[in-house]
PDB file of C-alpha atoms in Angstrom:
ATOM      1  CA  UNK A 145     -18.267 -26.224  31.569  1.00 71.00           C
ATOM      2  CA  UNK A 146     -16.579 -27.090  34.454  1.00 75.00           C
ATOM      3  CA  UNK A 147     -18.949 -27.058  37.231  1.00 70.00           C
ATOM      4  CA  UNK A 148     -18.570 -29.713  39.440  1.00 73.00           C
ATOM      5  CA  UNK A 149     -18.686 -27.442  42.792  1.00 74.00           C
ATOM      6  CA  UNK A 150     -21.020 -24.168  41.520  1.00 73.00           C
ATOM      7  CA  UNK A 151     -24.451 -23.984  40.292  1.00 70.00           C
ATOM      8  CA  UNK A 152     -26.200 -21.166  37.743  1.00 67.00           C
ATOM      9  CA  UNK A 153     -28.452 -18.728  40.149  1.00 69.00           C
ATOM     10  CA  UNK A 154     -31.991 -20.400  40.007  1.00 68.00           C
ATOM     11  CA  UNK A 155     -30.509 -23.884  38.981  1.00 66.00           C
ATOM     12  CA  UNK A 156     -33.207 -25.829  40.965  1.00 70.00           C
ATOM     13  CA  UNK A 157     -36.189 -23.695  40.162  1.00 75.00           C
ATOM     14  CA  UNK A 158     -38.246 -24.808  37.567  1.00 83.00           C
ATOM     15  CA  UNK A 159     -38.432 -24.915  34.008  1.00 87.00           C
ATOM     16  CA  UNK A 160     -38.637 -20.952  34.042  1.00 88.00           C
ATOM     17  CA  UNK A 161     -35.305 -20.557  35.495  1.00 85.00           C
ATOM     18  CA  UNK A 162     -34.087 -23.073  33.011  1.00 84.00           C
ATOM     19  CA  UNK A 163     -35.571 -20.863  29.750  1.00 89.00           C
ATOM     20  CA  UNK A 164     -33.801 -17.457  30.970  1.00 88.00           C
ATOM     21  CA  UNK A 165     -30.820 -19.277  31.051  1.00 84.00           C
ATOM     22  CA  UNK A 166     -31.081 -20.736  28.020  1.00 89.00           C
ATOM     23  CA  UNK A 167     -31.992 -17.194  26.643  1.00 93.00           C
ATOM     24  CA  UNK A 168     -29.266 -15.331  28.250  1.00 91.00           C
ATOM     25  CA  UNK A 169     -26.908 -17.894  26.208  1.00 89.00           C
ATOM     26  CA  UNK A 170     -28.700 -17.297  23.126  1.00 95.00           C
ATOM     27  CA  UNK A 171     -27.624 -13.632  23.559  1.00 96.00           C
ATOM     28  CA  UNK A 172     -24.584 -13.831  24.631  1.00 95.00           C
ATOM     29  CA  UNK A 173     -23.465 -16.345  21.466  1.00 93.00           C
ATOM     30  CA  UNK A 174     -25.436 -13.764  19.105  1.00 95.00           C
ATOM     31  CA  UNK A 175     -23.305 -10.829  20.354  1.00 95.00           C
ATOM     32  CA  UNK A 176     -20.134 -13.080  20.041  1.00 90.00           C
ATOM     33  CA  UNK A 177     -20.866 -14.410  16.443  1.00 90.00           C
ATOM     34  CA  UNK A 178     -21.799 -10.418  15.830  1.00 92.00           C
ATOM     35  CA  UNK A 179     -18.117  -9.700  16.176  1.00 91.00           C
ATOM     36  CA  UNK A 180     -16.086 -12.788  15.104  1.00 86.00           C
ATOM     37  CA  UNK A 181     -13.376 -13.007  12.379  1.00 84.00           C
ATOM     38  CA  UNK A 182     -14.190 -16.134  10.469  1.00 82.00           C
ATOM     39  CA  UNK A 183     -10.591 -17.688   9.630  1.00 84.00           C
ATOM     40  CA  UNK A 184     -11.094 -18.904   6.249  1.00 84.00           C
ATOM     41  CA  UNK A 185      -8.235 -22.203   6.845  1.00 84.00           C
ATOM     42  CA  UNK A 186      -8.010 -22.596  10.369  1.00 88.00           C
ATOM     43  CA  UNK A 187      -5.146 -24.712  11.930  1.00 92.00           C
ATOM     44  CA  UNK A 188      -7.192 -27.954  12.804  1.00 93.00           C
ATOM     45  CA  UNK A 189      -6.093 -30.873  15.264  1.00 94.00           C
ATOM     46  CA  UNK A 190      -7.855 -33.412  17.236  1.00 95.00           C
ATOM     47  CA  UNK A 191      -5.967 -35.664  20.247  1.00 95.00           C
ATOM     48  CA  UNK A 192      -7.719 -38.122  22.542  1.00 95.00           C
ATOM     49  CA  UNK A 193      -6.291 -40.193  25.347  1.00 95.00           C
ATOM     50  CA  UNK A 194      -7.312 -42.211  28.295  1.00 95.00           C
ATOM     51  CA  UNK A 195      -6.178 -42.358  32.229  1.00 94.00           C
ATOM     52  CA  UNK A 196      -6.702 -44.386  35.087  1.00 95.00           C
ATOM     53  CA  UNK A 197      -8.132 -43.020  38.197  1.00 95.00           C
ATOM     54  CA  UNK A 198      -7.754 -44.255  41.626  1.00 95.00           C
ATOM     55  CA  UNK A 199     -11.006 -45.304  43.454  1.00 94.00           C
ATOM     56  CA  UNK A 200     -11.886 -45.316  47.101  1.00 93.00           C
ATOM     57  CA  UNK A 201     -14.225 -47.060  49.478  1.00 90.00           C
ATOM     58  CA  UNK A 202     -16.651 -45.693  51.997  1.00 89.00           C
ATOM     59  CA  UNK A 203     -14.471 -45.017  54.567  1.00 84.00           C
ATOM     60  CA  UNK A 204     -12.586 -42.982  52.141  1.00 82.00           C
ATOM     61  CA  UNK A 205      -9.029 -46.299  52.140  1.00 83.00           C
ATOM     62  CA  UNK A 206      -7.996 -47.249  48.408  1.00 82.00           C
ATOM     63  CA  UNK A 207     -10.203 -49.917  46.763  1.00 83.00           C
ATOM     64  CA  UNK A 208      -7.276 -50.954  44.922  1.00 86.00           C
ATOM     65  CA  UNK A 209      -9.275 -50.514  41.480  1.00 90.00           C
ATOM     66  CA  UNK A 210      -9.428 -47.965  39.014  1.00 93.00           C
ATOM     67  CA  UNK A 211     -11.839 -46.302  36.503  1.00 92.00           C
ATOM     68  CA  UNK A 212     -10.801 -45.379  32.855  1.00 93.00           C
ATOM     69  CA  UNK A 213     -10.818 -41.908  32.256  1.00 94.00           C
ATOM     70  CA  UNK A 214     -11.404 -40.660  28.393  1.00 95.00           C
ATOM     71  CA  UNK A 215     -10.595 -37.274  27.215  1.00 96.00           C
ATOM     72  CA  UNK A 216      -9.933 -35.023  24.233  1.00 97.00           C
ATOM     73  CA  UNK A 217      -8.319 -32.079  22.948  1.00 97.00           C
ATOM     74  CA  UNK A 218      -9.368 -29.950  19.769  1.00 96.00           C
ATOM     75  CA  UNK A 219      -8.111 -27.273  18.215  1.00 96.00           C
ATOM     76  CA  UNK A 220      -9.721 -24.614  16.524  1.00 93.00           C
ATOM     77  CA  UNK A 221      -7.201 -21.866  15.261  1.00 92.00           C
ATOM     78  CA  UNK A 222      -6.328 -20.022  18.543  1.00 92.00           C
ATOM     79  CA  UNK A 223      -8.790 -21.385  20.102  1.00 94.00           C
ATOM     80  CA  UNK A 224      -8.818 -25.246  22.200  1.00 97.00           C
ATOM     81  CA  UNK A 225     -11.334 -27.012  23.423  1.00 97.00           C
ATOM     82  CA  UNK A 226     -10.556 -29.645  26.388  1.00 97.00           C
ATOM     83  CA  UNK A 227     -13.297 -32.332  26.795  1.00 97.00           C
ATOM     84  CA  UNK A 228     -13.244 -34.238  30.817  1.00 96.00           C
ATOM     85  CA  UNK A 229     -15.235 -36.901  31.749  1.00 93.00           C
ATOM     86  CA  UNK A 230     -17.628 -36.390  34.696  1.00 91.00           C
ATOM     87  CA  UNK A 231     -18.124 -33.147  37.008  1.00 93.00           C
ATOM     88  CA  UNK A 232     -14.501 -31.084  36.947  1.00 94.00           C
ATOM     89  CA  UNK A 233     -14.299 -28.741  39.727  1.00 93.00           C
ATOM     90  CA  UNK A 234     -14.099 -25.019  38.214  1.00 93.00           C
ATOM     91  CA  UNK A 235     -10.808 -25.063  40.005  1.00 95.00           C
ATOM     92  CA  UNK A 236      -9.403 -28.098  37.181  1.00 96.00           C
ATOM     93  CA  UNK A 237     -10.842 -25.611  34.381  1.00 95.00           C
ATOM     94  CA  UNK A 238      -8.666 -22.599  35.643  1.00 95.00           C
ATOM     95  CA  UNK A 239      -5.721 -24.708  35.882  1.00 97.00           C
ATOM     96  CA  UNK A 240      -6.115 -26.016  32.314  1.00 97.00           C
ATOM     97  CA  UNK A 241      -6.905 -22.592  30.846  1.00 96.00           C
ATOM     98  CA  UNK A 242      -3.826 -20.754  32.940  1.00 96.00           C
ATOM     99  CA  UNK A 243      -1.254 -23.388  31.251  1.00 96.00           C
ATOM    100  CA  UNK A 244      -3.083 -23.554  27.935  1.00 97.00           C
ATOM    101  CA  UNK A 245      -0.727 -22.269  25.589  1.00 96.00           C
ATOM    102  CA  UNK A 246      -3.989 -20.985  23.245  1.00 96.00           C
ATOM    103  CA  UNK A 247      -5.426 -17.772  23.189  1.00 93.00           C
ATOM    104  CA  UNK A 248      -8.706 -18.667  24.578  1.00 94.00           C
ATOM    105  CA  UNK A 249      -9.526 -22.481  26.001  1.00 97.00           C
ATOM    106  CA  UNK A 250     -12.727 -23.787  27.005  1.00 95.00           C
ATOM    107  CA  UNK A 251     -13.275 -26.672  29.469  1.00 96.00           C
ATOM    108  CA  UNK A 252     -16.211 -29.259  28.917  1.00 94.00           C
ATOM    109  CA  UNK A 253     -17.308 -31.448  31.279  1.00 93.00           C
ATOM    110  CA  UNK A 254     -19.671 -34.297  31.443  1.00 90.00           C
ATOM    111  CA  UNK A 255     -18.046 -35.988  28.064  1.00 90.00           C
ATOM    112  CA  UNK A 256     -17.274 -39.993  27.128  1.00 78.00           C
ATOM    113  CA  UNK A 257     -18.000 -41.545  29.777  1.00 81.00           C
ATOM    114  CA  UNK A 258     -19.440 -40.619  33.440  1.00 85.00           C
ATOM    115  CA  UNK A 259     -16.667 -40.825  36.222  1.00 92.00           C
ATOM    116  CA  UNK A 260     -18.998 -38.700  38.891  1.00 93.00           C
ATOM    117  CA  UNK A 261     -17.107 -35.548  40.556  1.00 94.00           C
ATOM    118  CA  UNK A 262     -13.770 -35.023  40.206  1.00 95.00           C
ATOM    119  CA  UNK A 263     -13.062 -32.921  43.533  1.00 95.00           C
ATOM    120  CA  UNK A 264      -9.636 -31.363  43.914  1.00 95.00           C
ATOM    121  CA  UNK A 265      -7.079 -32.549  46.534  1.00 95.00           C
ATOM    122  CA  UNK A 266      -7.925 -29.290  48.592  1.00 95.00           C
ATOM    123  CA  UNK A 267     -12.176 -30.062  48.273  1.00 93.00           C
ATOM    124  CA  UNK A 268     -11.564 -33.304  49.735  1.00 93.00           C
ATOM    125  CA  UNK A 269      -9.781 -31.911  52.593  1.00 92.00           C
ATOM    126  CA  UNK A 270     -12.394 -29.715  52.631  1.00 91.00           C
ATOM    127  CA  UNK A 271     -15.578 -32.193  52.617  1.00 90.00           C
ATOM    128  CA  UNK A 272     -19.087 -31.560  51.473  1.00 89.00           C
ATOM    129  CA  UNK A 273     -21.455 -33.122  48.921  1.00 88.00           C
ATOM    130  CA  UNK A 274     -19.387 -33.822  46.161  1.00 91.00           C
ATOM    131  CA  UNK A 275     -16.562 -35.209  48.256  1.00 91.00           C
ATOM    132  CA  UNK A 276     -18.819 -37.687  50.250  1.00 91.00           C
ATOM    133  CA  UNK A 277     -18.783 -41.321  49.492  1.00 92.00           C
ATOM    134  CA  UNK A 278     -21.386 -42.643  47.242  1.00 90.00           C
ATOM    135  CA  UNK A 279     -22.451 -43.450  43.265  1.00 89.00           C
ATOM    136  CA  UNK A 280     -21.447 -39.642  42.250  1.00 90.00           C
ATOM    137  CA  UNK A 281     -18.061 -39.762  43.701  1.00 93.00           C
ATOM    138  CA  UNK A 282     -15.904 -42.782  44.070  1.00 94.00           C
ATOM    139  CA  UNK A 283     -12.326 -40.928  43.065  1.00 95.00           C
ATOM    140  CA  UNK A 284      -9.576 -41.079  45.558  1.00 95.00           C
ATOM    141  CA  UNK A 285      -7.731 -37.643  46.257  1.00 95.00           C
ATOM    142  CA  UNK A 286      -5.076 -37.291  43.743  1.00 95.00           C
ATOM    143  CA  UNK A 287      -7.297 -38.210  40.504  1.00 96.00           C
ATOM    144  CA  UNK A 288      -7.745 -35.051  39.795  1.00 97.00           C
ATOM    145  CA  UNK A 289      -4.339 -33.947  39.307  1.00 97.00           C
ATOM    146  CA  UNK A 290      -3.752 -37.085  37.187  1.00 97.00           C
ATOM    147  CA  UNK A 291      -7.062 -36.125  35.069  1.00 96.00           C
ATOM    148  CA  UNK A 292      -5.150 -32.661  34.582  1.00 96.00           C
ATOM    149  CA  UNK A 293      -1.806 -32.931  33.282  1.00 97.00           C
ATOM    150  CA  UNK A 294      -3.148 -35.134  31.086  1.00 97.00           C
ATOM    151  CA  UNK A 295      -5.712 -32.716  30.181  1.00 97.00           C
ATOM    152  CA  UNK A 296      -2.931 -30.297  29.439  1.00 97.00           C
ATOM    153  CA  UNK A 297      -0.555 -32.725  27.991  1.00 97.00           C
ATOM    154  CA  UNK A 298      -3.214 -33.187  25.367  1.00 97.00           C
ATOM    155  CA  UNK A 299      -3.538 -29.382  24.774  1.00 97.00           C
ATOM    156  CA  UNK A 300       0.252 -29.112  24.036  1.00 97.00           C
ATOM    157  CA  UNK A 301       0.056 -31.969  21.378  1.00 96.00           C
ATOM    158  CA  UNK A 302      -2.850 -29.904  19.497  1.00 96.00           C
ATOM    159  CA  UNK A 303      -0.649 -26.763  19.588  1.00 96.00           C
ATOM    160  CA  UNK A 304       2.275 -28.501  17.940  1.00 94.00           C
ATOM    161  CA  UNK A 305       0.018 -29.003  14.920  1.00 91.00           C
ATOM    162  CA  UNK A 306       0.512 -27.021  12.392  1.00 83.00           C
ATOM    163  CA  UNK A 307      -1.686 -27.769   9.165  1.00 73.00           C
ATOM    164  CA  UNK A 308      -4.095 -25.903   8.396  1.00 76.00           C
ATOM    165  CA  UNK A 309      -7.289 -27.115   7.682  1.00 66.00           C
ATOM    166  CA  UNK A 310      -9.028 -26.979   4.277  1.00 55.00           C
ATOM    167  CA  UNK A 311      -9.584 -23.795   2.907  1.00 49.00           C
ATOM    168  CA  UNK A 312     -13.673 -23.407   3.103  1.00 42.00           C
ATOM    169  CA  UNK A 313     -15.108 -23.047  -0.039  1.00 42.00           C
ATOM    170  CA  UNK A 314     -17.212 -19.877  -0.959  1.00 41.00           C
ATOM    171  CA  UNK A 315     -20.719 -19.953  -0.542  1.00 39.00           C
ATOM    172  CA  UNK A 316     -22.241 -20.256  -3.618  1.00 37.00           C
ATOM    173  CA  UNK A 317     -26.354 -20.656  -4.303  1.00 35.00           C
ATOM    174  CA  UNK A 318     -27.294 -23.247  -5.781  1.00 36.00           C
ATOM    175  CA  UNK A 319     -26.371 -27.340  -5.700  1.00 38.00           C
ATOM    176  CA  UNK A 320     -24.761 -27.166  -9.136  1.00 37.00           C
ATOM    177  CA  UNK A 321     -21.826 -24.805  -7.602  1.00 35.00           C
ATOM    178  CA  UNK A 322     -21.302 -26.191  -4.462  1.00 36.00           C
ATOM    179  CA  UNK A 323     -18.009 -27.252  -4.166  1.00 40.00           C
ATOM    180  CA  UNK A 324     -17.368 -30.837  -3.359  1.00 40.00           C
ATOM    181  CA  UNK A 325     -16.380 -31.744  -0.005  1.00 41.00           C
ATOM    182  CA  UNK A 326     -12.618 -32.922   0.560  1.00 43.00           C
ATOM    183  CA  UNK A 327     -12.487 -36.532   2.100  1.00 43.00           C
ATOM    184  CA  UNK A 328     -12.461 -36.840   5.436  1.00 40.00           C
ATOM    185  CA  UNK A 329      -8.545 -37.690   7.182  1.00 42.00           C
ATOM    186  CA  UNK A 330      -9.229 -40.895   9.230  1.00 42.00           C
ATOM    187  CA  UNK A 331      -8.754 -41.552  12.838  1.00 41.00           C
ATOM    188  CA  UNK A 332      -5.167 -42.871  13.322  1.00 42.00           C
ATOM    189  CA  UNK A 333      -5.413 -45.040  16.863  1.00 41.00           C
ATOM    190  CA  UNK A 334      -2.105 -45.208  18.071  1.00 44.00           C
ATOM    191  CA  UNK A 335      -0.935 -46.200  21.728  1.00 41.00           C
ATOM    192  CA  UNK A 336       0.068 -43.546  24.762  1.00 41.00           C
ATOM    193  CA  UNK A 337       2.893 -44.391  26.801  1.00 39.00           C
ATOM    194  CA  UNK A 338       0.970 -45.665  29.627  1.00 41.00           C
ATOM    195  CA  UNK A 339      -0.763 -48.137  27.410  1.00 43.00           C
ATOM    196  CA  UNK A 340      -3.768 -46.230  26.507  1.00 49.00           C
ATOM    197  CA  UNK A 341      -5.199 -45.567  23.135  1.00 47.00           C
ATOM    198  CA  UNK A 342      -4.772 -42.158  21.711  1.00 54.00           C
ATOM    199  CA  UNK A 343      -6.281 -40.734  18.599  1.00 54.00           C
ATOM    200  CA  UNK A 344      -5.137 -38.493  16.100  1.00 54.00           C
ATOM    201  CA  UNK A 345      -6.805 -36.454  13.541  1.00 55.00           C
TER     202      UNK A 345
END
């Protein structure tokens, strides 16, 4: 998720801590898979984009340089999942969510390629670990917001599809009745309006 600026209870204490929380996640996706609805052809759509960042120095003045920013959109039904580089603040996963136009939206962090924290506009004002100069944070105030609307922009696209996907084949024992698999759609690359590559699926 997005957990730039919170921890789990117990997140620095040992390998113990680490196996309850692993457990308590076990339970709580074998509770939700207990209840789910399996949509047999589920609406299906992939977008991903790029954006630059703004980058400081030490003393916190713009370096003049920025870093490439990847990120992704899928859609699952009703459901979306938005992928950010680096460490989002919970804050930029709220934000996403509360203009998501999906019934339910996660936010994932940590994905493509590292960018360090992302703090908000108000964290920096703020201070504190994450907003101190140093290899885990080199963003200028202001890349967050960037990293968001694009976040969301890429949410709308995946709502405007409207395909659904394949219609999953019963399960059937045996190899001689499984159903073949339909090809795969390919990747289409094509180019975002601020000269970044997008894909489509």
């Amino acid at each position: 998720g997005a957990a730039g600026n919170i921890n789990p209870r117990g997140v620095s204490a040992g390998p113990e801590a680490a196996i309850r929380h692993a457990e308590a996640l076990h339970a709580a996706v074998g509770r939700a898979l207990a209840t789910a609805a399996i949509d047999p052809a589920p609406v299906v759509g992939f977008r991903r984009s790029v954006c630059q960042l703004p980058t400081r120095l030490p003393r916190g003045e713009d370096c003049g340089e920025q870093l490439t920013a990847s990120l992704a959109a899928l859609r699952l039904g009703g459901a979306a999942v938005a992928f950010l580089p680096g460490e989002p603040f919970v804050e930029t996963a709220m934000a996403i969510r509360a203009r998501s136009p999906f019934e339910w939206t996660g936010v994932v962090g940590f994905t493509e390629e590292t960018v360090g924290y992302i703090p908000t506009d108000e964290a920096f004002a703020e201070g504190g670990y994450e907003t101190g100069f140093g290899p885990w944070s080199v963003l200028s105030p202001g890349s967050e917001p960037l990293l968001r609307e694009a976040s969301q922009s890429l949410l709308e696209e995946v709502w405007q599809v409207r395909t659904p996907a394949a219609r999953f084949a019963p399960h059937v024992h045996g190899p001689a009745h499984r159903a073949a698999p339909a090809a795969a759609k390919p990747l289409s690359t094509g180019t975002t309006a601020g000269g970044g590559k997008r894909d489509e699926l």
